[in-house]
Amino acid sequence: MHNAFTNEEYLALVNEALDGFVPLCGDERDLVAKAMRYSLKNGGKRVRPVLLLEFTRVCGGDVNVALPLACALEMIHTYSLIHDDLPCMDDDDFRRGQPSCHKQFGEATALLAGDGLLTLAFSVASKAPLAPERLLPCLTTLADAAGYLGMIGGQTMDLQHEEQTISADLLRATDRLKTGQLICAACRIGCLAAGAGQEKIDAAQCYAENIGLAFQIVDDLLDITGSAEELGKPIGSDEEKNKSTYPALLGLDESRRLVGELTEQALNALRCFDDAAFLASFAEKLAKRTN
Amino acid sequence: MHNAFTNEEYLALVNEALDGFVPLCGDERDLVAKAMRYSLKNGGKRVRPVLLLEFTRVCGGDVNVALPLACALEMIHTYSLIHDDLPCMDDDDFRRGQPSCHKQFGEATALLAGDGLLTLAFSVASKAPLAPERLLPCLTTLADAAGYLGMIGGQTMDLQHEEQTISADLLRATDRLKTGQLICAACRIGCLAAGAGQEKIDAAQCYAENIGLAFQIVDDLLDITGSAEELGKPIGSDEEKNKSTYPALLGLDESRRLVGELTEQALNALRCFDDAAFLASFAEKLAKRTN
C-alpha cells in the first residue's frame, strides 16, 4: 500500500493536475478555456477527488494512476456549480466569495464552460492509465452518477421544490441524488480503480451515503449559524429563498444529532479497511467544519 | 460483412434504440427525461449515427454492437442544439418546426436536459458491447470531438463572431470545429468500432471533413434559396442576424462550385472501401438536399 498522504498533499496533487488538463491553446477557443480554469481554480475543498484517491490508496491501488479520475470528478462537480449559478437556475452572483462564472465571463461563455468541463471530464477519465477492463466500470459509474437518474435528477427535483415546503423524506431523496451521487461515485471509483472486491465497494458506498447526507445537513446548519466571512457567501440565503432545509424541517438540535449519528455510521463502515485513519478523520472534520 | 442497410433501416434502428435509452422512471426526475425525449424525437436526419453505423459495416464490424455509440453521438448533437437555442446563445424559439426545448419546458429544464443528454451519451457509450480495449479509443474520440478544443471550441469562436464579418478562412476554421468535429468522430468511431486499420480511419476522416464542410455550405445556401416550409424554420435568418456565411463571403456560384468539389473529394476518399455505394450516395444526397 502507498504511504499515507495528508489532505494538503492530495490538494497539491489534484490542483496541479487540474491545471495541466486545461491548457490554453492561443486562439479564440481560449475564451472558454479561461472560464473553465477560473471556475476550477476557485477554491473548493476538493472533497470528491480526495475521497477517490484515498479509497484507491486504502484498497492498495496507485494514487497517481487514479488521479485523472479524481480530476474528472472535480470537473463534473465544478460544471454543475457553474450551471446551477446561472440566472435561469439559482441565479447566484457569487461562488466561494468570487463572482460566479457568468458574472465574470457572461452567460453564454459560462454555459459553454460548464459543457466544456463535463465533456473534458470524460476525455480525461478515458485516458487514465488503467487496464481497459478496470477503467470502463469507472467511466460508467461516473456517467451514471452525474446523469438524469443521478445528480441531474436531483437538480430536476430541486427545481420542482422551489418556494414550497417538502417533507424531510423528499428533501433527503433529493439530496441523495443532487449531492450524494457524486460523493458515492468518488468512493466507489476509488475502490474500482484499485481492483477492490465487492465487500470493500459496498463499505465505501455506505461510508459515502452517510457522510454525503451529513455534509448536506451541515451546509444547511452553516447557512443559519455560520459567519458570512468564513462561508464566502451571505448567510440566511436559504430562509430568504424559502428553501426547505433540515434545520427548518427537523429543528437545530435534531439536525445536529443526525449529523453525529450519520458520522458514527460512516466510521462503522470503515471497519473492513486496514488503514482508515484518514477517512475517519475526514468524516469527523466534515461534520465539524465551519465553511 | 453485414448485408447493406437502407437509410430508412438505419433510421428505424437508431430511433428505436434512442427511445429505449431514456426510459421514464415514474418520479419527479421524469420532468427532465421528458424534455430529453422531446428533443431527441424532434425529427433530425440522424446524419451522424447513420455515418457511424455504415462505416462500421463497410469495415466488417457488427452494426448492432456499434448502435450505442451511434446513439451517443446523436445525444451529443441534440444536447448541443438545445443549449445553442437557449436565450443566452442563439435565442431560437423553433427547431425543425417545433418549439425549441426551452420554449416547451422552460429554460432551467432545457439546460438540465442538455446536460442530461451529454452525460447519458457517455453512460450509453461506456456500455457498448465491444472489447474494452476497442471501446476506450471510441470514448476518447467522442469526448475530444465534443470538447472545448472541438465542437465547444467552435461554438466559442462563433460567439466571438456575432454581428461581425469574418474571413472565409476563419469561418471555415470555426465550422471545422463546430459542426465538422462530430461528423469526423462519427466516421472515425465507425471504423474504430470495427477494428479497422489506420488507412481506413484516415480515409474516413478525409470523407468526413469534405462532407462536413459541404453540409455547412449547403445549410447556408438553403437559408437563402430554400423554402421555409421544407426547412421548418424561417429563411433569411442568417442575413437578419448579420451572420457571416459562405454565400455572403464567396457568392452563390462559388459556394455551389465548392460543394461540388468537396463532394468529389469525399467520393475519392472512399476508394479504399469495398462496398462504398451507400456512402457515395449519402454524400451526393447531402449536397443536393432541400432541407
Coordinates of C-alpha atoms in Angstrom, one line a residue:
Chain A
M1 CA 0.0 0.0 0.0
H2 CA 1.1 3.6 -0.7
N3 CA 2.3 5.5 2.3
A4 CA -0.4 7.8 3.8
F5 CA -0.9 11.2 2.2
T6 CA -2.0 14.3 4.1
N7 CA -5.0 16.3 2.9
E8 CA -2.6 19.1 1.8
E9 CA -0.6 16.6 -0.3
Y10 CA -3.8 15.4 -2.0
L11 CA -4.8 19.0 -2.7
A12 CA -1.5 19.8 -4.2
L13 CA -1.6 16.7 -6.4
V14 CA -5.2 17.5 -7.6
N15 CA -4.7 21.2 -8.1
E16 CA -1.6 20.7 -10.2
A17 CA -3.1 18.0 -12.3
L18 CA -6.3 20.0 -12.9
D19 CA -4.2 22.9 -14.1
G20 CA -2.5 20.7 -16.6
F21 CA -5.7 19.3 -18.0
V22 CA -7.0 22.6 -19.3
P23 CA -4.1 24.1 -21.3
L24 CA -4.6 27.3 -23.2
C25 CA -4.1 26.9 -27.0
G26 CA -3.5 30.5 -28.1
D27 CA -6.6 31.1 -30.3
E28 CA -10.2 32.1 -29.9
R29 CA -11.1 28.9 -28.0
D30 CA -9.2 30.3 -25.1
L31 CA -12.2 32.3 -24.0
V32 CA -14.0 29.2 -22.8
A33 CA -10.7 27.6 -21.6
K34 CA -10.2 30.7 -19.3
A35 CA -13.7 30.4 -17.9
M36 CA -13.2 26.7 -17.3
R37 CA -9.9 27.4 -15.5
Y38 CA -11.4 30.3 -13.5
S39 CA -14.1 28.1 -12.0
L40 CA -11.8 25.1 -11.5
K41 CA -9.3 27.3 -9.6
N42 CA -11.9 29.0 -7.4
G43 CA -11.2 27.4 -4.0
G44 CA -13.1 24.3 -3.2
K45 CA -12.3 21.7 -0.7
R46 CA -11.8 19.0 -3.4
V47 CA -13.8 16.6 -1.2
R48 CA -14.6 14.3 -4.1
P49 CA -11.1 13.8 -5.6
V50 CA -9.6 13.5 -2.1
L51 CA -12.1 10.7 -1.2
L52 CA -11.5 8.9 -4.5
L53 CA -7.7 9.0 -4.1
E54 CA -7.8 7.8 -0.5
F55 CA -10.1 4.9 -1.3
T56 CA -7.7 3.9 -4.1
R57 CA -4.8 4.1 -1.6
V58 CA -6.5 2.1 1.2
C59 CA -7.5 -0.6 -1.4
G60 CA -3.9 -1.0 -2.4
G61 CA -4.1 0.9 -5.7
D62 CA -1.8 3.6 -7.2
V63 CA -2.9 7.1 -6.4
N64 CA -1.2 8.6 -9.4
V65 CA -3.0 6.2 -11.8
A66 CA -6.3 7.2 -10.3
L67 CA -5.5 10.9 -10.4
P68 CA -7.2 11.6 -13.8
L69 CA -10.4 10.0 -12.5
A70 CA -10.2 12.2 -9.4
C71 CA -9.8 15.3 -11.6
A72 CA -12.7 14.2 -13.8
L73 CA -15.0 14.1 -10.8
E74 CA -13.9 17.6 -9.7
M75 CA -14.6 18.8 -13.3
I76 CA -18.1 17.4 -13.1
H77 CA -18.7 18.9 -9.7
T78 CA -17.5 22.3 -11.0
Y79 CA -19.6 22.2 -14.1
S80 CA -22.7 21.5 -12.0
L81 CA -21.9 24.6 -9.9
I82 CA -21.4 26.8 -13.0
H83 CA -24.8 25.8 -14.5
D84 CA -26.5 25.9 -11.0
D85 CA -25.4 29.5 -10.6
L86 CA -26.9 30.7 -14.0
P87 CA -29.8 33.1 -13.9
C88 CA -32.3 30.5 -15.1
M89 CA -31.3 28.2 -12.2
D90 CA -30.3 29.6 -8.8
D91 CA -29.2 33.0 -10.2
D92 CA -26.2 33.3 -7.8
D93 CA -23.8 36.1 -8.4
F94 CA -21.1 34.8 -6.1
R95 CA -19.5 31.4 -5.5
R96 CA -17.0 31.0 -2.7
G97 CA -16.6 34.8 -2.4
Q98 CA -15.7 35.3 -6.1
P99 CA -18.0 36.4 -8.9
S100 CA -19.7 33.3 -10.3
C101 CA -18.6 32.2 -13.8
H102 CA -21.4 34.0 -15.7
K103 CA -20.8 37.3 -13.8
Q104 CA -17.2 37.1 -14.8
F105 CA -17.5 35.9 -18.4
G106 CA -21.1 36.3 -19.4
E107 CA -23.9 33.7 -19.6
A108 CA -23.1 32.2 -23.0
T109 CA -19.4 31.6 -22.1
A110 CA -20.4 30.2 -18.7
L111 CA -22.9 27.8 -20.3
L112 CA -20.1 26.6 -22.7
A113 CA -17.6 26.4 -19.9
G114 CA -19.9 24.1 -18.0
D115 CA -20.4 22.0 -21.1
G116 CA -16.7 22.0 -21.7
L117 CA -15.8 20.8 -18.2
L118 CA -18.4 18.0 -18.3
T119 CA -17.0 16.8 -21.7
L120 CA -13.4 17.2 -20.6
A121 CA -14.1 15.0 -17.6
F122 CA -14.9 12.1 -19.8
S123 CA -11.9 12.8 -22.1
V124 CA -9.5 12.9 -19.1
A125 CA -11.1 9.9 -17.4
S126 CA -11.0 7.8 -20.6
K127 CA -7.2 8.3 -20.8
A128 CA -6.4 7.2 -17.2
P129 CA -3.6 4.7 -17.3
L130 CA -5.6 1.8 -16.0
A131 CA -6.3 -1.6 -17.7
P132 CA -9.3 -1.0 -20.0
E133 CA -11.4 -3.6 -18.3
R134 CA -10.8 -1.9 -15.0
L135 CA -11.3 1.6 -16.4
L136 CA -14.6 1.1 -18.2
P137 CA -16.7 0.4 -15.0
C138 CA -15.2 3.6 -13.5
L139 CA -16.4 5.6 -16.6
T140 CA -19.9 4.0 -16.3
T141 CA -20.1 4.8 -12.6
L142 CA -19.0 8.5 -13.3
A143 CA -21.6 9.0 -16.1
D144 CA -24.5 7.3 -14.2
A145 CA -23.8 9.2 -11.0
A146 CA -23.8 12.6 -12.9
G147 CA -26.8 11.7 -15.2
Y148 CA -30.5 12.3 -15.2
L149 CA -31.2 9.5 -12.8
G150 CA -28.4 10.7 -10.6
M151 CA -27.1 14.3 -9.9
I152 CA -29.1 15.9 -12.7
G153 CA -32.2 14.1 -11.5
G154 CA -31.6 15.6 -8.1
Q155 CA -31.3 19.1 -9.6
T156 CA -34.5 18.5 -11.5
M157 CA -36.4 17.5 -8.3
D158 CA -34.9 20.6 -6.6
L159 CA -36.3 22.8 -9.4
Q160 CA -39.8 21.5 -8.6
H161 CA -39.5 22.2 -4.9
E162 CA -38.7 25.9 -5.3
E163 CA -40.8 28.1 -3.0
Q164 CA -42.5 25.2 -1.4
T165 CA -42.2 23.2 1.8
I166 CA -41.5 19.5 1.3
S167 CA -41.2 16.6 3.7
A168 CA -37.9 15.7 5.3
D169 CA -38.1 12.4 3.4
L170 CA -38.4 14.1 0.0
L171 CA -35.6 16.5 0.9
R172 CA -33.4 13.5 1.7
A173 CA -34.3 11.8 -1.5
T174 CA -33.4 14.9 -3.5
D175 CA -30.1 15.4 -1.7
R176 CA -29.2 11.7 -2.1
L177 CA -29.2 12.4 -5.8
K178 CA -28.1 16.0 -6.1
T179 CA -25.1 15.9 -3.8
G180 CA -24.9 12.3 -2.7
Q181 CA -24.4 10.6 -6.0
L182 CA -21.1 12.2 -6.8
I183 CA -19.8 11.6 -3.3
C184 CA -20.8 7.9 -3.7
A185 CA -19.2 7.8 -7.1
A186 CA -15.9 9.2 -5.7
C187 CA -15.7 6.4 -3.0
R188 CA -16.8 3.6 -5.4
I189 CA -14.5 4.7 -8.2
G190 CA -11.6 4.9 -5.8
C191 CA -12.2 1.2 -4.9
L192 CA -12.8 0.2 -8.6
A193 CA -9.6 1.8 -9.7
A194 CA -7.7 -0.3 -7.2
G195 CA -9.5 -3.5 -8.3
A196 CA -11.1 -3.9 -4.8
G197 CA -13.7 -6.6 -4.2
Q198 CA -17.5 -6.2 -3.6
E199 CA -17.2 -6.1 0.2
K200 CA -15.0 -3.0 0.1
I201 CA -17.1 -1.3 -2.6
D202 CA -20.2 -1.8 -0.5
A203 CA -18.5 -0.4 2.6
A204 CA -17.2 2.6 0.6
Q205 CA -20.8 3.2 -0.6
C206 CA -22.2 3.0 2.9
Y207 CA -19.5 5.5 4.2
A208 CA -20.3 7.8 1.3
E209 CA -24.0 7.8 1.8
N210 CA -23.6 8.7 5.4
I211 CA -21.0 11.5 5.0
G212 CA -22.9 12.8 2.0
L213 CA -26.1 13.4 3.9
A214 CA -24.2 14.7 6.9
F215 CA -22.3 17.1 4.6
Q216 CA -25.7 18.5 3.3
I217 CA -27.2 18.9 6.8
V218 CA -24.0 20.8 7.9
D219 CA -24.4 23.0 4.9
D220 CA -27.9 23.9 5.9
L221 CA -26.8 24.5 9.6
L222 CA -24.0 26.8 8.5
D223 CA -26.4 28.8 6.5
I224 CA -28.1 29.6 9.8
T225 CA -25.3 29.6 12.3
G226 CA -22.2 30.2 10.2
S227 CA -20.4 33.5 9.5
A228 CA -20.6 35.1 6.0
E229 CA -16.9 35.7 6.1
E230 CA -16.0 32.1 6.6
L231 CA -18.5 30.8 4.1
G232 CA -17.7 33.3 1.4
K233 CA -21.5 33.8 0.8
P234 CA -24.3 35.6 2.6
I235 CA -25.8 33.7 5.5
G236 CA -29.6 33.2 5.8
S237 CA -29.9 32.8 2.0
D238 CA -31.8 29.5 2.3
E239 CA -34.5 31.1 4.5
E240 CA -34.7 34.1 2.2
K241 CA -35.4 31.7 -0.8
N242 CA -38.0 29.7 1.3
K243 CA -35.8 26.6 0.7
S244 CA -36.8 23.5 2.7
T245 CA -33.8 22.7 4.9
Y246 CA -33.1 20.1 7.6
P247 CA -33.0 22.7 10.4
A248 CA -36.3 24.2 9.2
L249 CA -37.9 20.7 9.0
L250 CA -36.3 18.9 11.9
G251 CA -35.1 21.7 14.2
L252 CA -31.5 22.7 15.0
D253 CA -31.0 20.1 17.8
E254 CA -32.3 17.1 15.8
S255 CA -30.3 18.2 12.8
R256 CA -27.1 18.3 14.9
R257 CA -28.0 14.9 16.4
L258 CA -28.5 13.4 13.0
V259 CA -25.1 14.7 11.8
G260 CA -23.5 12.9 14.8
E261 CA -25.4 9.7 14.1
L262 CA -24.5 9.7 10.4
T263 CA -20.9 10.3 11.1
E264 CA -20.9 7.4 13.6
Q265 CA -22.4 5.1 10.9
A266 CA -19.8 6.3 8.4
L267 CA -17.0 5.4 10.9
N268 CA -18.5 1.9 11.4
A269 CA -18.5 1.3 7.6
L270 CA -14.7 1.7 7.6
R271 CA -14.1 -1.4 9.7
C272 CA -13.2 -3.5 6.6
F273 CA -10.2 -1.3 5.7
D274 CA -6.8 -1.7 7.3
D275 CA -5.7 1.9 7.4
A276 CA -8.7 4.1 7.7
A277 CA -7.4 6.8 10.0
F278 CA -7.5 9.4 7.2
L279 CA -11.1 8.6 6.2
A280 CA -12.3 8.5 9.8
S281 CA -10.8 11.9 10.5
F282 CA -12.1 13.2 7.2
A283 CA -15.7 12.3 8.1
E284 CA -15.2 13.9 11.5
K285 CA -13.8 17.1 10.1
L286 CA -16.7 17.4 7.5
A287 CA -19.1 17.2 10.4
K288 CA -17.3 19.9 12.4
R289 CA -16.5 22.2 9.5
T290 CA -17.3 25.9 9.7
N291 CA -17.1 26.7 6.0
Chain B
M1 CA -19.6 -8.1 -44.0
H2 CA -23.2 -7.3 -42.9
N3 CA -25.6 -7.0 -45.8
A4 CA -26.3 -3.4 -46.9
F5 CA -28.8 -1.4 -44.9
T6 CA -31.0 1.3 -46.4
N7 CA -31.1 4.8 -44.8
E8 CA -34.7 4.0 -43.6
E9 CA -33.5 0.8 -41.9
Y10 CA -30.8 2.7 -40.1
L11 CA -33.2 5.4 -39.0
A12 CA -35.6 2.8 -37.6
L13 CA -32.7 1.1 -35.7
V14 CA -31.4 4.4 -34.3
N15 CA -34.9 5.8 -33.4
E16 CA -35.9 2.7 -31.6
A17 CA -32.6 2.5 -29.7
L18 CA -32.7 6.1 -28.7
D19 CA -36.2 5.7 -27.3
G20 CA -35.1 2.8 -25.1
F21 CA -32.1 4.7 -23.7
V22 CA -34.2 7.3 -22.0
P23 CA -36.9 5.4 -20.1
L24 CA -39.2 7.3 -17.8
C25 CA -38.9 6.3 -14.1
G26 CA -42.2 7.5 -12.6
D27 CA -41.0 10.2 -10.2
E28 CA -40.0 13.8 -10.3
R29 CA -37.0 13.1 -12.4
D30 CA -39.3 12.5 -15.4
L31 CA -39.6 16.2 -16.0
V32 CA -36.0 16.3 -17.4
A33 CA -36.4 12.9 -19.0
K34 CA -39.5 14.1 -20.9
A35 CA -37.5 17.2 -22.2
M36 CA -34.6 14.9 -23.2
R37 CA -37.1 12.6 -25.1
Y38 CA -38.8 15.6 -26.7
S39 CA -35.6 17.0 -28.2
L40 CA -34.3 13.5 -29.2
K41 CA -37.5 12.7 -31.1
N42 CA -37.8 16.1 -32.8
G43 CA -37.1 15.0 -36.4
G44 CA -33.5 15.1 -37.4
K45 CA -31.8 13.3 -40.3
R46 CA -29.6 11.3 -37.9
V47 CA -26.6 12.0 -40.2
R48 CA -24.0 11.2 -37.5
P49 CA -25.4 7.8 -36.3
V50 CA -26.1 6.7 -39.9
L51 CA -22.5 7.5 -40.9
L52 CA -21.1 5.8 -37.8
L53 CA -23.1 2.6 -38.5
E54 CA -22.3 2.5 -42.2
F55 CA -18.5 2.9 -41.6
T56 CA -18.7 0.1 -39.0
R57 CA -20.5 -2.1 -41.6
V58 CA -18.1 -1.4 -44.5
C59 CA -15.2 -2.1 -42.2
G60 CA -16.7 -5.5 -41.5
G61 CA -18.0 -4.7 -38.0
D62 CA -21.3 -5.5 -36.3
V63 CA -23.8 -2.7 -36.7
N64 CA -25.8 -3.7 -33.6
V65 CA -22.7 -3.7 -31.4
A66 CA -21.9 -0.1 -32.6
L67 CA -25.5 1.1 -32.1
P68 CA -25.0 2.5 -28.6
L69 CA -22.1 4.6 -29.9
A70 CA -24.2 5.9 -32.8
C71 CA -27.0 6.8 -30.3
A72 CA -24.4 8.5 -28.0
L73 CA -23.3 10.7 -30.9
E74 CA -26.9 11.7 -31.7
M75 CA -27.4 12.6 -28.0
I76 CA -24.4 14.9 -28.0
H77 CA -25.6 16.5 -31.2
T78 CA -29.1 17.0 -29.7
Y79 CA -27.7 18.5 -26.4
S80 CA -25.6 21.0 -28.4
L81 CA -28.8 22.1 -30.3
I82 CA -30.8 22.5 -27.0
H83 CA -28.0 24.7 -25.5
D84 CA -27.5 26.6 -28.7
D85 CA -31.2 27.5 -28.8
L86 CA -31.2 29.0 -25.3
P87 CA -31.8 32.8 -24.9
C88 CA -28.2 33.4 -23.8
M89 CA -26.9 31.7 -27.0
D90 CA -28.8 31.9 -30.4
D91 CA -32.2 32.6 -28.7
D92 CA -34.2 30.4 -31.2
D93 CA -37.8 29.7 -30.4
F94 CA -38.1 27.0 -33.1
R95 CA -36.2 23.9 -34.0
R96 CA -37.2 21.8 -37.0
G97 CA -40.7 23.5 -37.0
Q98 CA -41.4 22.6 -33.3
P99 CA -41.0 24.9 -30.3
S100 CA -37.4 24.6 -29.1
C101 CA -36.8 22.7 -25.8
H102 CA -36.8 25.8 -23.6
K103 CA -40.0 27.2 -25.2
Q104 CA -41.7 23.9 -24.4
F105 CA -40.2 23.1 -20.9
G106 CA -38.7 26.4 -19.6
E107 CA -35.0 27.4 -19.6
A108 CA -33.9 25.6 -16.4
T109 CA -35.3 22.2 -17.6
A110 CA -33.8 22.7 -21.1
L111 CA -30.4 23.4 -19.6
L112 CA -30.6 20.3 -17.5
A113 CA -32.0 18.3 -20.4
G114 CA -28.9 19.2 -22.4
D115 CA -26.6 18.3 -19.5
G116 CA -28.6 15.1 -19.2
L117 CA -28.2 14.1 -22.8
L118 CA -24.4 14.9 -22.8
T119 CA -23.9 12.8 -19.7
L120 CA -26.2 9.9 -20.9
A121 CA -24.2 9.8 -24.1
F122 CA -21.1 8.7 -22.1
S123 CA -23.1 6.3 -20.0
V124 CA -24.6 4.6 -23.0
A125 CA -21.3 4.6 -24.9
S126 CA -19.4 3.1 -22.0
K127 CA -21.8 0.1 -22.0
A128 CA -21.5 -0.7 -25.7
P129 CA -20.8 -4.5 -26.0
L130 CA -17.3 -4.1 -27.5
A131 CA -14.0 -5.3 -26.2
P132 CA -12.8 -2.8 -23.6
E133 CA -9.5 -2.1 -25.5
R134 CA -11.5 -1.3 -28.6
L135 CA -14.2 0.7 -26.8
L136 CA -11.9 3.1 -24.9
P137 CA -10.5 4.8 -28.0
C138 CA -14.1 5.3 -29.2
L139 CA -14.9 7.1 -25.9
T140 CA -11.9 9.3 -26.1
T141 CA -12.7 10.2 -29.7
L142 CA -16.2 11.1 -28.7
A143 CA -15.2 13.3 -25.8
D144 CA -12.4 15.1 -27.6
A145 CA -14.6 15.8 -30.7
A146 CA -17.3 17.3 -28.4
G147 CA -14.9 19.2 -26.1
Y148 CA -13.6 22.7 -25.8
L149 CA -10.9 22.1 -28.4
G150 CA -13.5 20.6 -30.7
M151 CA -17.3 21.4 -31.0
I152 CA -17.5 23.6 -27.9
G153 CA -14.4 25.4 -29.2
G154 CA -16.2 26.1 -32.4
Q155 CA -19.3 27.4 -30.5
T156 CA -16.9 29.6 -28.5
M157 CA -15.4 31.0 -31.7
D158 CA -18.9 31.5 -33.2
L159 CA -19.9 33.6 -30.1
Q160 CA -17.0 36.0 -30.8
H161 CA -18.0 36.5 -34.4
E162 CA -21.6 37.6 -33.7
E163 CA -22.5 40.7 -35.7
Q164 CA -19.2 40.9 -37.4
T165 CA -17.9 39.9 -40.8
I166 CA -15.1 37.4 -40.7
S167 CA -12.9 35.9 -43.4
A168 CA -13.9 32.8 -45.3
D169 CA -10.8 31.0 -43.7
L170 CA -11.9 31.9 -40.2
L171 CA -15.5 30.8 -41.0
R172 CA -14.1 27.5 -42.3
A173 CA -11.9 27.0 -39.2
T174 CA -15.0 27.7 -37.0
D175 CA -17.2 25.2 -38.9
R176 CA -14.5 22.6 -38.9
L177 CA -14.8 22.6 -35.2
K178 CA -18.5 23.5 -34.6
T179 CA -20.1 21.0 -37.0
G180 CA -17.1 19.2 -38.5
Q181 CA -15.8 17.5 -35.4
L182 CA -18.8 15.4 -34.6
I183 CA -19.1 14.3 -38.2
C184 CA -15.5 13.3 -38.2
A185 CA -16.0 11.5 -34.9
A186 CA -18.9 9.6 -36.4
C187 CA -16.9 8.3 -39.3
R188 CA -13.7 7.5 -37.2
I189 CA -15.7 5.8 -34.4
G190 CA -17.5 3.7 -37.0
C191 CA -14.1 2.4 -38.2
L192 CA -12.6 2.1 -34.7
A193 CA -15.6 0.0 -33.5
A194 CA -14.9 -2.4 -36.3
G195 CA -11.2 -2.6 -35.5
A196 CA -10.2 -1.0 -38.9
G197 CA -6.6 -0.1 -39.6
Q198 CA -5.1 3.4 -39.9
E199 CA -5.5 3.6 -43.7
K200 CA -9.3 3.2 -43.5
I201 CA -9.5 5.5 -40.5
D202 CA -7.6 8.2 -42.4
A203 CA -9.9 7.8 -45.5
A204 CA -13.0 8.0 -43.3
Q205 CA -11.6 11.2 -41.8
C206 CA -11.0 12.7 -45.2
Y207 CA -14.5 11.8 -46.4
A208 CA -15.9 13.3 -43.2
E209 CA -14.0 16.6 -43.5
N210 CA -15.2 17.1 -47.0
I211 CA -18.9 16.2 -46.5
G212 CA -18.9 18.2 -43.2
L213 CA -17.9 21.4 -44.9
A214 CA -20.2 20.8 -47.9
F215 CA -23.0 20.2 -45.4
Q216 CA -22.4 23.6 -43.8
I217 CA -22.2 25.4 -47.1
V218 CA -25.5 23.8 -48.2
D219 CA -27.1 24.9 -44.9
D220 CA -26.1 28.5 -45.7
L221 CA -27.3 28.2 -49.3
L222 CA -30.7 26.8 -48.1
D223 CA -31.1 29.8 -45.7
I224 CA -31.1 32.0 -48.9
T225 CA -32.7 29.8 -51.5
G226 CA -34.7 27.2 -49.6
S227 CA -38.4 27.2 -48.6
A228 CA -39.4 27.9 -45.0
E229 CA -41.8 25.0 -45.2
E230 CA -39.2 22.4 -46.2
L231 CA -36.7 23.7 -43.7
G232 CA -39.1 24.1 -40.8
K233 CA -37.6 27.5 -39.9
P234 CA -37.8 31.0 -41.4
I235 CA -35.5 31.6 -44.3
G236 CA -33.2 34.6 -44.4
S237 CA -32.4 34.3 -40.7
D238 CA -28.7 34.3 -41.2
E239 CA -28.8 37.6 -43.1
E240 CA -31.1 39.1 -40.4
K241 CA -28.5 38.2 -37.7
N242 CA -25.6 39.6 -39.8
K243 CA -24.1 36.1 -39.8
S244 CA -21.0 35.6 -41.9
T245 CA -22.0 32.8 -44.4
Y246 CA -20.3 31.2 -47.4
P247 CA -22.7 32.7 -49.9
A248 CA -22.2 36.1 -48.4
L249 CA -18.4 35.8 -48.4
L250 CA -17.9 33.8 -51.6
G251 CA -21.0 34.4 -53.7
L252 CA -23.7 31.9 -54.6
D253 CA -21.9 30.4 -57.6
E254 CA -18.6 29.9 -55.9
S255 CA -20.4 28.4 -52.9
R256 CA -22.2 25.9 -55.2
R257 CA -19.0 25.1 -57.0
L258 CA -17.2 24.4 -53.7
V259 CA -20.0 22.0 -52.6
G260 CA -19.4 20.1 -55.9
E261 CA -15.6 20.0 -55.4
L262 CA -15.9 18.9 -51.7
T263 CA -18.3 16.1 -52.6
E264 CA -16.0 14.9 -55.4
Q265 CA -13.1 14.8 -52.9
A266 CA -15.3 12.9 -50.4
L267 CA -16.1 10.3 -53.1
N268 CA -12.4 9.9 -53.9
A269 CA -11.7 9.2 -50.3
L270 CA -14.0 6.1 -50.5
R271 CA -11.7 4.2 -52.8
C272 CA -10.2 2.1 -50.1
F273 CA -13.6 0.6 -49.1
D274 CA -15.0 -2.4 -50.9
D275 CA -18.7 -1.5 -50.7
A276 CA -19.0 2.2 -50.6
A277 CA -22.2 2.7 -52.7
F278 CA -24.2 3.9 -49.7
L279 CA -21.6 6.4 -48.5
A280 CA -21.1 7.8 -52.0
S281 CA -24.9 8.2 -52.5
F282 CA -25.1 9.7 -48.9
A283 CA -22.5 12.4 -49.8
E284 CA -24.4 13.2 -53.0
K285 CA -27.7 13.5 -51.3
L286 CA -26.3 15.8 -48.6
A287 CA -25.1 18.1 -51.4
K288 CA -28.4 18.1 -53.1
R289 CA -30.7 18.2 -50.1
T290 CA -33.5 20.8 -49.8
N291 CA -34.0 20.7 -46.1

